[in-house]
Short mmCIF file of N, CA and C in Angstrom, two decimals:
data_model
loop_
_atom_site.label_atom_id
_atom_site.label_comp_id
_atom_site.label_asym_id
_atom_site.label_seq_id
_atom_site.Cartn_x
_atom_site.Cartn_y
_atom_site.Cartn_z
N ALA A 1 90.91 107.31 81.07
CA ALA A 1 89.60 107.78 81.49
C ALA A 1 89.74 108.97 82.43
N ARG A 2 90.71 108.87 83.31
CA ARG A 2 90.89 109.96 84.28
C ARG A 2 91.28 111.26 83.59
N GLN A 3 92.17 111.15 82.61
CA GLN A 3 92.59 112.36 81.90
C GLN A 3 91.42 112.97 81.14
N ALA A 4 90.62 112.13 80.51
CA ALA A 4 89.45 112.64 79.77
C ALA A 4 88.51 113.36 80.73
N TYR A 5 88.33 112.81 81.91
CA TYR A 5 87.45 113.43 82.91
C TYR A 5 88.02 114.78 83.36
N ILE A 6 89.33 114.80 83.59
CA ILE A 6 89.98 116.03 84.07
C ILE A 6 89.84 117.16 83.05
N ILE A 7 89.98 116.84 81.76
CA ILE A 7 89.88 117.90 80.75
C ILE A 7 88.43 118.23 80.41
N GLY A 8 87.50 117.51 81.02
CA GLY A 8 86.09 117.86 80.85
C GLY A 8 85.33 117.02 79.84
N ASN A 9 85.98 116.02 79.24
CA ASN A 9 85.29 115.18 78.27
C ASN A 9 84.66 114.00 79.01
N LYS A 10 83.53 114.26 79.63
CA LYS A 10 82.90 113.26 80.50
C LYS A 10 82.36 112.06 79.73
N ALA A 11 81.89 112.29 78.50
CA ALA A 11 81.37 111.17 77.69
C ALA A 11 82.50 110.19 77.37
N LEU A 12 83.65 110.72 76.97
CA LEU A 12 84.80 109.86 76.68
C LEU A 12 85.28 109.17 77.95
N ALA A 13 85.30 109.89 79.05
CA ALA A 13 85.73 109.30 80.32
C ALA A 13 84.84 108.12 80.69
N LYS A 14 83.54 108.27 80.51
CA LYS A 14 82.61 107.18 80.84
C LYS A 14 82.83 105.97 79.93
N GLU A 15 83.01 106.25 78.63
CA GLU A 15 83.24 105.15 77.68
C GLU A 15 84.52 104.39 78.03
N LEU A 16 85.59 105.13 78.29
CA LEU A 16 86.87 104.48 78.62
C LEU A 16 86.78 103.72 79.93
N SER A 17 86.06 104.27 80.89
CA SER A 17 85.89 103.60 82.17
C SER A 17 85.14 102.29 81.99
N MET A 18 84.09 102.30 81.19
CA MET A 18 83.31 101.08 80.96
C MET A 18 84.14 100.03 80.23
N LYS A 19 84.95 100.47 79.26
CA LYS A 19 85.83 99.53 78.55
C LYS A 19 86.84 98.92 79.52
N GLY A 20 87.38 99.74 80.40
CA GLY A 20 88.34 99.25 81.39
C GLY A 20 87.71 98.22 82.31
N GLN A 21 86.48 98.48 82.73
CA GLN A 21 85.79 97.53 83.61
C GLN A 21 85.53 96.22 82.88
N LEU A 22 85.17 96.29 81.61
CA LEU A 22 84.93 95.08 80.83
C LEU A 22 86.22 94.26 80.68
N HIS A 23 87.33 94.95 80.41
CA HIS A 23 88.62 94.25 80.31
C HIS A 23 88.97 93.59 81.64
N ASN A 24 88.66 94.25 82.73
CA ASN A 24 88.94 93.70 84.05
C ASN A 24 88.16 92.41 84.27
N VAL A 25 86.90 92.39 83.88
CA VAL A 25 86.07 91.18 84.01
C VAL A 25 86.66 90.05 83.17
N HIS A 26 87.06 90.35 81.94
CA HIS A 26 87.65 89.33 81.07
C HIS A 26 88.95 88.81 81.65
N MET A 27 89.77 89.70 82.21
CA MET A 27 91.04 89.28 82.80
C MET A 27 90.80 88.34 83.97
N LYS A 28 89.85 88.68 84.83
CA LYS A 28 89.55 87.83 85.98
C LYS A 28 89.06 86.46 85.53
N ALA A 29 88.26 86.41 84.48
CA ALA A 29 87.77 85.13 83.95
C ALA A 29 88.94 84.31 83.41
N ALA A 30 89.85 84.95 82.70
CA ALA A 30 91.01 84.25 82.15
C ALA A 30 91.89 83.71 83.27
N HIS A 31 92.07 84.48 84.32
CA HIS A 31 92.86 84.02 85.46
C HIS A 31 92.20 82.82 86.12
N GLY A 32 90.89 82.84 86.21
CA GLY A 32 90.17 81.71 86.79
C GLY A 32 90.36 80.45 85.98
N LYS A 33 90.29 80.57 84.66
CA LYS A 33 90.51 79.41 83.78
C LYS A 33 91.93 78.89 83.92
N ALA A 34 92.89 79.80 83.97
CA ALA A 34 94.29 79.40 84.11
C ALA A 34 94.50 78.68 85.44
N ARG A 35 93.90 79.20 86.48
CA ARG A 35 94.04 78.59 87.81
C ARG A 35 93.48 77.17 87.81
N GLU A 36 92.31 77.00 87.19
CA GLU A 36 91.71 75.66 87.10
C GLU A 36 92.63 74.71 86.33
N SER A 37 93.18 75.19 85.23
CA SER A 37 94.05 74.37 84.41
C SER A 37 95.30 73.95 85.17
N ILE A 38 95.86 74.87 85.92
CA ILE A 38 97.08 74.58 86.69
C ILE A 38 96.80 73.55 87.77
N PHE A 39 95.70 73.68 88.47
CA PHE A 39 95.42 72.77 89.58
C PHE A 39 94.99 71.39 89.11
N ARG A 40 94.52 71.26 87.87
CA ARG A 40 94.12 69.94 87.35
C ARG A 40 95.32 69.08 87.01
N GLN A 41 96.47 69.70 86.78
CA GLN A 41 97.65 68.94 86.35
C GLN A 41 98.25 68.13 87.46
#
């Protein structure tokens, strides 16, 4: 996203940034599920 922004492709930069944020949310949710699973054992 940063490279796209630097070269001036702001639309692509925004799209990539939003995808990255979505992946981050999914990763945090997966970590939460894993943490719950580990502590239940």
